[in-house]
CSV table of C-alpha atoms in Angstrom, one decimal:
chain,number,residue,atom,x,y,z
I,1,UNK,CA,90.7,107.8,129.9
I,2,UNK,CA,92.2,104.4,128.7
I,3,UNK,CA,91.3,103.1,125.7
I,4,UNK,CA,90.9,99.7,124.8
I,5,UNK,CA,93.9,98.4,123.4
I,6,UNK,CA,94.2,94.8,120.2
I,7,UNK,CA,97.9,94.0,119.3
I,8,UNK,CA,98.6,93.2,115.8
I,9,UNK,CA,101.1,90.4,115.3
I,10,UNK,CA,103.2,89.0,112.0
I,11,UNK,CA,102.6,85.1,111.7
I,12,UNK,CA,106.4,84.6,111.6
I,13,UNK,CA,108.2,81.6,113.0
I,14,UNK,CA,108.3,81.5,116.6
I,15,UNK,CA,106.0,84.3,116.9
I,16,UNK,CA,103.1,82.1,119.0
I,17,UNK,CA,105.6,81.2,121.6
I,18,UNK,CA,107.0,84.6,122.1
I,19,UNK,CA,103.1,85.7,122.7
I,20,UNK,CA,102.5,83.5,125.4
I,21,UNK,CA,105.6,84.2,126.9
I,22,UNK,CA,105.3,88.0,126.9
I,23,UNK,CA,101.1,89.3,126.4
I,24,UNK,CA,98.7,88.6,128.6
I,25,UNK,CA,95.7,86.5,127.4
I,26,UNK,CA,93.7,89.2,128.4
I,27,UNK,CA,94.5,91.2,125.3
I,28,UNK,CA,93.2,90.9,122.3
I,29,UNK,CA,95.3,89.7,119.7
I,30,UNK,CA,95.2,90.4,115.6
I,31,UNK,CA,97.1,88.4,113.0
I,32,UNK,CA,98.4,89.8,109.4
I,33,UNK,CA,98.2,88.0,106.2
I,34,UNK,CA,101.0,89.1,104.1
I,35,UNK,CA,100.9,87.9,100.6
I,36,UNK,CA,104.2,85.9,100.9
I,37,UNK,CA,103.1,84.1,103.9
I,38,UNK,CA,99.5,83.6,102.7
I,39,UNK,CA,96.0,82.8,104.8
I,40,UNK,CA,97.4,79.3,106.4
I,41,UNK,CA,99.6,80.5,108.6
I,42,UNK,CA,97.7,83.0,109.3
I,43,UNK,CA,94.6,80.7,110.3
I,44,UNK,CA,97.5,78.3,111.5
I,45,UNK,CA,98.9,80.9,114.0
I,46,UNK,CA,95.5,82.5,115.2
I,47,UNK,CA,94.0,78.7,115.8
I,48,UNK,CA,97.0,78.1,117.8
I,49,UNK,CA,96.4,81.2,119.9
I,50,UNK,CA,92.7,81.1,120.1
I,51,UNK,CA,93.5,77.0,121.9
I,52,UNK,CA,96.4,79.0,123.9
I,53,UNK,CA,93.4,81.0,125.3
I,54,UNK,CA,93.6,84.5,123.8
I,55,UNK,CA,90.8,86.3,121.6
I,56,UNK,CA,92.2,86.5,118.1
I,57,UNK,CA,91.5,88.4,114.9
I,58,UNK,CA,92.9,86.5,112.2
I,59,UNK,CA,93.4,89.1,108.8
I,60,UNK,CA,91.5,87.6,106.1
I,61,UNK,CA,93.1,88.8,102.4
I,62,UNK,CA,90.2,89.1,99.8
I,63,UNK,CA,92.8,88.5,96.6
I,64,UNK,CA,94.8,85.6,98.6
I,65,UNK,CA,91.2,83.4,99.1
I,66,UNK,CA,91.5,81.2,96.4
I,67,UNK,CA,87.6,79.4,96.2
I,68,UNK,CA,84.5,80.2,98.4
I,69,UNK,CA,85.2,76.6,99.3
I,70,UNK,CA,88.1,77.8,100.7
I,71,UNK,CA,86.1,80.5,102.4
I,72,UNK,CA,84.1,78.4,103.9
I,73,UNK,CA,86.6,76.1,105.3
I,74,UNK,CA,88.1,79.5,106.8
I,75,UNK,CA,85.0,80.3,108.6
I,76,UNK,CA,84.4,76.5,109.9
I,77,UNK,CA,88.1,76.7,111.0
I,78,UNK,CA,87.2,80.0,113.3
I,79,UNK,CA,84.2,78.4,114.3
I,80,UNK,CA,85.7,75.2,115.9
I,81,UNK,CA,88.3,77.3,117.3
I,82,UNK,CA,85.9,79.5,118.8
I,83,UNK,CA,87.1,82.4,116.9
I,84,UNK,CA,83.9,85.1,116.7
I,85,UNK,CA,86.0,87.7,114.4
I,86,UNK,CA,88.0,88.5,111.5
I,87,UNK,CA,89.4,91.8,109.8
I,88,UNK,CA,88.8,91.8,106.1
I,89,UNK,CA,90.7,93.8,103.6
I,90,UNK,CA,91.5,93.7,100.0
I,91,UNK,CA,94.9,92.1,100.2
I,92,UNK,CA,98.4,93.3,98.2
I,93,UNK,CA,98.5,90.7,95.9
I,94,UNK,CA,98.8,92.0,91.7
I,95,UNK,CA,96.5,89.0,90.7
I,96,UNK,CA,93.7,87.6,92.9
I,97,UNK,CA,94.3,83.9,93.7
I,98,UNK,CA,90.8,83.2,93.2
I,99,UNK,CA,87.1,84.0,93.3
I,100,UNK,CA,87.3,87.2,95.3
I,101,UNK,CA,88.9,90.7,94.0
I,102,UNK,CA,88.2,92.7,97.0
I,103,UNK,CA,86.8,93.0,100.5
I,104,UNK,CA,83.1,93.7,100.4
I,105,UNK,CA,82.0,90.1,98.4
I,106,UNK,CA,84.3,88.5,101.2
I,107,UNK,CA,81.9,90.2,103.3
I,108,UNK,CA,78.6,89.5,102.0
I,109,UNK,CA,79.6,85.8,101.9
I,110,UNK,CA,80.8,85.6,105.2
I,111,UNK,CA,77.0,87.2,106.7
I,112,UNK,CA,75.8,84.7,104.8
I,113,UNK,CA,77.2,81.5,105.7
I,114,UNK,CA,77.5,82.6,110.0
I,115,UNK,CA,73.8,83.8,109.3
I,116,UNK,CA,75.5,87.6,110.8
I,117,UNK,CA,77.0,85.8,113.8
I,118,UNK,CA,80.4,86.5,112.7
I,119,UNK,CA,82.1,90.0,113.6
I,120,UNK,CA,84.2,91.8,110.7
I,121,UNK,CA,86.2,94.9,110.5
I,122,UNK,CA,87.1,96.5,108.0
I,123,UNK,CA,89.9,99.2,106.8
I,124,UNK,CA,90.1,102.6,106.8
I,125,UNK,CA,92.5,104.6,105.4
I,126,UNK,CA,93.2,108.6,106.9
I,127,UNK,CA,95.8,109.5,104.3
I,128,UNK,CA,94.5,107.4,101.3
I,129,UNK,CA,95.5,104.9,99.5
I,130,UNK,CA,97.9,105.1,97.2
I,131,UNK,CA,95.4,102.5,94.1
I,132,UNK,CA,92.1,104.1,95.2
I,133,UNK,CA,90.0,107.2,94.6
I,134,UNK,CA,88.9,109.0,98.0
I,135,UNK,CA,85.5,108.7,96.5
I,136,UNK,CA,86.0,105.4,96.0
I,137,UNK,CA,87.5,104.6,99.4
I,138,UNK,CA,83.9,106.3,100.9
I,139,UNK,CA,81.7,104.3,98.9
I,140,UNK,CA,83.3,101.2,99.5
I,141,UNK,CA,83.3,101.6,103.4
I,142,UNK,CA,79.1,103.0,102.9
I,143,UNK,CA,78.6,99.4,101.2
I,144,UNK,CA,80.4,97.6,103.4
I,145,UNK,CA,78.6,98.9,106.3
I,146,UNK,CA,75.6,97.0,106.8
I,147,UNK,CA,78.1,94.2,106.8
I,148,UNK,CA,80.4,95.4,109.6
I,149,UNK,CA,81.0,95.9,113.0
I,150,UNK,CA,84.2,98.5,113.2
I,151,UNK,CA,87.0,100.0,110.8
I,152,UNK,CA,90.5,99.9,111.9
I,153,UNK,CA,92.9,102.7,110.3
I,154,UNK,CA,95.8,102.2,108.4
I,155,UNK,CA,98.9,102.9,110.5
I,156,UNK,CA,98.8,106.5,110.9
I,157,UNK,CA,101.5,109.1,112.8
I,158,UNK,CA,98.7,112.6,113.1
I,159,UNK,CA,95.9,112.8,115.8
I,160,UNK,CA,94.6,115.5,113.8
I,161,UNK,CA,94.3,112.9,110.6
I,162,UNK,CA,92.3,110.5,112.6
I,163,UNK,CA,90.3,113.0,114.3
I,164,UNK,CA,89.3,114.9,110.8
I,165,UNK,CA,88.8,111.5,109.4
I,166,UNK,CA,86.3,110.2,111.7
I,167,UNK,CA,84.3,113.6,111.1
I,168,UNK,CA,84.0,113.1,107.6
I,169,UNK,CA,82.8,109.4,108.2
I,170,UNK,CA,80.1,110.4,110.3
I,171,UNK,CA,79.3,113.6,108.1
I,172,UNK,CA,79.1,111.0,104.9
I,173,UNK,CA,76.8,108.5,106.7
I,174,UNK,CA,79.6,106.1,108.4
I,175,UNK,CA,78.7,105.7,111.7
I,176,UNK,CA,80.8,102.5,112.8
I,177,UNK,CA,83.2,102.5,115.5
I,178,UNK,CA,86.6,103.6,114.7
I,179,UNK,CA,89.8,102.1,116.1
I,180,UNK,CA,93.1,104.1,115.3
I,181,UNK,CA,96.0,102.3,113.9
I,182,UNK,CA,98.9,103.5,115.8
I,183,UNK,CA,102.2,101.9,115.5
I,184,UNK,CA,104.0,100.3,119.1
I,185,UNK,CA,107.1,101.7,121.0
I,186,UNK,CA,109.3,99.8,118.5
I,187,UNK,CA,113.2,100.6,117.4
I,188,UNK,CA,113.1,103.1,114.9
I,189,UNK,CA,115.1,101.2,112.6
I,190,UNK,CA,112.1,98.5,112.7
I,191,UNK,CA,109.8,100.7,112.3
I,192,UNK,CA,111.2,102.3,109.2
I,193,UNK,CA,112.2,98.8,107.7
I,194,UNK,CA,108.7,96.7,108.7
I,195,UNK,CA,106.4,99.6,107.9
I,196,UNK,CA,107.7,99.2,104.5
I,197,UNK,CA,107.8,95.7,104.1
I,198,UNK,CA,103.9,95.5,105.6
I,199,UNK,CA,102.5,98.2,103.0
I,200,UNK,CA,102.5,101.6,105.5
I,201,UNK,CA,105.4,102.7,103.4
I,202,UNK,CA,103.3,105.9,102.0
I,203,UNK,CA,102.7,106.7,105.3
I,204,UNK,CA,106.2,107.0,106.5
I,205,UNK,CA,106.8,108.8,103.6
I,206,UNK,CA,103.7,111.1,104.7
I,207,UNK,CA,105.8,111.3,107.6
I,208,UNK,CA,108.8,112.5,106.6
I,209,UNK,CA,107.8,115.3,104.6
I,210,UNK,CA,106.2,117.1,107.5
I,211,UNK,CA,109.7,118.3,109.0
I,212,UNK,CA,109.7,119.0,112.4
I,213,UNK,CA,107.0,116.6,113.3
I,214,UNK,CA,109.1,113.9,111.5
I,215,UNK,CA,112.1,114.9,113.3
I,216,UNK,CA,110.1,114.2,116.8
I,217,UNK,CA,108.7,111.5,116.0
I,218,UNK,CA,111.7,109.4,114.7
I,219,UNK,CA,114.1,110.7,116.6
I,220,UNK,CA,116.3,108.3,119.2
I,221,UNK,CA,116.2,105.1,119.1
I,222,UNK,CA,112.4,103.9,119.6
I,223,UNK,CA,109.4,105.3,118.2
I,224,UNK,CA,106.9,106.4,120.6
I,225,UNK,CA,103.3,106.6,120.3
I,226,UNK,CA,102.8,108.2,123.1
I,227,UNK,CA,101.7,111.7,121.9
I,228,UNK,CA,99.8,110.6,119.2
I,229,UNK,CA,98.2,108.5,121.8
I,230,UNK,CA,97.6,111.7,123.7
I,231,UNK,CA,96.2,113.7,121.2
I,232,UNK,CA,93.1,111.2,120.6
I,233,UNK,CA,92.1,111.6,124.1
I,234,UNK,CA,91.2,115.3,123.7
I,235,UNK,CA,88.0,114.6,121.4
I,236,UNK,CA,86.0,112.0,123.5
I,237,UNK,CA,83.7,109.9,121.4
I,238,UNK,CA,86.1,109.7,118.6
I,239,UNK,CA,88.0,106.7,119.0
I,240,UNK,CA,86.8,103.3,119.7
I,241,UNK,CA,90.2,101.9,120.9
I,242,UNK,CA,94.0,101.5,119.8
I,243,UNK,CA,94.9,98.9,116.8
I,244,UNK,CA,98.7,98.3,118.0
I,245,UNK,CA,101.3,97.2,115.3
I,246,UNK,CA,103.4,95.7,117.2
I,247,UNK,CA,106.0,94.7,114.2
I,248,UNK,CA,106.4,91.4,116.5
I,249,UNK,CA,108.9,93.9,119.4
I,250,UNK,CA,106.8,92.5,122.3
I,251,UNK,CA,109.8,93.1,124.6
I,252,UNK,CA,108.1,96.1,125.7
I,253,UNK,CA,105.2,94.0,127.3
I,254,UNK,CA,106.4,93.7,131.2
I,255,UNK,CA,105.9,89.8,131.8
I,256,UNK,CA,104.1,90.3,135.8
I,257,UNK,CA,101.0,90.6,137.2
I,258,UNK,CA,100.5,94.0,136.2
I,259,UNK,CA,100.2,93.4,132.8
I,260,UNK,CA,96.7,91.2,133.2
I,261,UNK,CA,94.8,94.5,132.6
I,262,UNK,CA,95.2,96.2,129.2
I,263,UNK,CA,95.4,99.4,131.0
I,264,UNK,CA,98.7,98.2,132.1
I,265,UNK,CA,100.0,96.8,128.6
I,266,UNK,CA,98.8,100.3,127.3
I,267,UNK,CA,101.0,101.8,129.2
I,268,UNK,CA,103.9,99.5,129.0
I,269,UNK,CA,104.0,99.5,125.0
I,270,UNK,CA,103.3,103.1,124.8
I,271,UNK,CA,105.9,104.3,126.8
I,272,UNK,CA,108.4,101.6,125.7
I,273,UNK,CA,108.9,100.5,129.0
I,274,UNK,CA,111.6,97.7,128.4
I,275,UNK,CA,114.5,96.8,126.0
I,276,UNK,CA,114.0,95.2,122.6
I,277,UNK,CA,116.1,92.5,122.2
């Protein structure tokens, strides 16, 4: 069983030309907004994509909107670049820039001005988070619900994690698909340093204190997903595909024909088929 595989990309400079030159349009693509980089390049690098002819997920950061105009400019944007999806989260900024403080009015505004046309994922977040309640964390993804069509997991090292935490979704009344946010065959020394900078830094530090798996994980030079990867296979049903961090080390996408199927750039990033540069 293969699943379906998104790559998640950093809107730095350069980043749209190293795309095209190295990922197949065939794969889905997502794009991060970081606080210091803010939502126009992130619209600016998914628009550019989406013309390039790739299916794009551009991050939308509830505390970096600044207006509902602005909002709505987002969503017209999407629209005239034939973008049909978006992934919306809180965002890391201390202060909202504007109107909107977290995900779910983001949400409810967006259903309202694409009538429900627009698809939005949402986060989910295995080992917590380090600002919010579990409780709260559950009743924020039951609200959101109605107004979604999939969460996507923080970055997370432990099939067993993902697997327990899609059992309590479904036992509390969370029934949308679930894609696993697993992080690409990258240099370890990337990992450690982008994980960090991008916000997964409690998850690393999860990591770490679990010893021996740590050791396994992070040892060598690259990371490998590939028996996390393994481990969701053996509960069927579970997952609905891989969320890929890519940390922007695409040099393990093979640039031939074989990569024109996901299957094949599965395969390729998970096993860290090729150098990083």
């Amino acid at each position: 069983m293969m699943f379906p595989v998104r790559i998640e990309i950093i809107p730095s400079e350069g980043i749209v030309e190293q795309v095209r030159a190295k990922v197949s349009a065939a794969t889905p693509l997502s794009v991060t907004c970081l606080p210091h980089h803010g939502i126009e390049r992130t619209m600016r690098t998914a628009v550019e994509l989406s013309d390039a002819g790739y299916q794009v997920i551009p991050h939308l950061a509830a505390r970096s909107i600044r207006s509902r105009a602005e909002l709505t400019d987002i969503i017209r944007g999407c629209d005239a670049a034939g973008i049909r999806e978006v992934f919306v989260i809180g965002g890391d900024r201390k202060q909202p820039a504007g109107t909107y403080d977290s995900a779910l009015p983001v949400l409810e505004d967006i259903a309202q001005y694409t009538g429900g046309m627009m698809r939005v994922g949402v986060a989910g977040y295995p080992e917590g988070h380090p600002l919010v309640s579990p409780l709260d964390l559950l009743d924020g993804l039951l609200a959101k619900q109605p107004l979604a069509s999939h969460v996507v997991t923080q970055m997370c090292f432990s099939a067993g994690k993902i697997h327990d935490y899609a059992a309590l979704l479904r036992r509390e009344g969370v029934h949308l698909p679930l894609w696993a946010g697993v992080a690409g065959s990258v240099p370890r020394t990337k990992l450690v340093a982008l994980a960090t900078q991008i916000g997964v830094g409690s998850s690393l530090k999860f990591l770490s204190r679990k010893g021996p798996l740590a050791r396994k994980l992070l040892s060598g030079d690259r990371y490998s997903p590939d028996t996390l990867v393994a481990g969701l296979k053996t509960t069927p049903g579970t997952v609905a595909g891989i969320h890929l961090y890519s940390f922007n080390s695409l040099d393990a996408v093979p640039n031939d024909a074989a990569a024109s199927s996901p299957s094949a750039l599965q395969t390729a990033l998970i096993r860290g088929a090729a150098r990083d540069n």
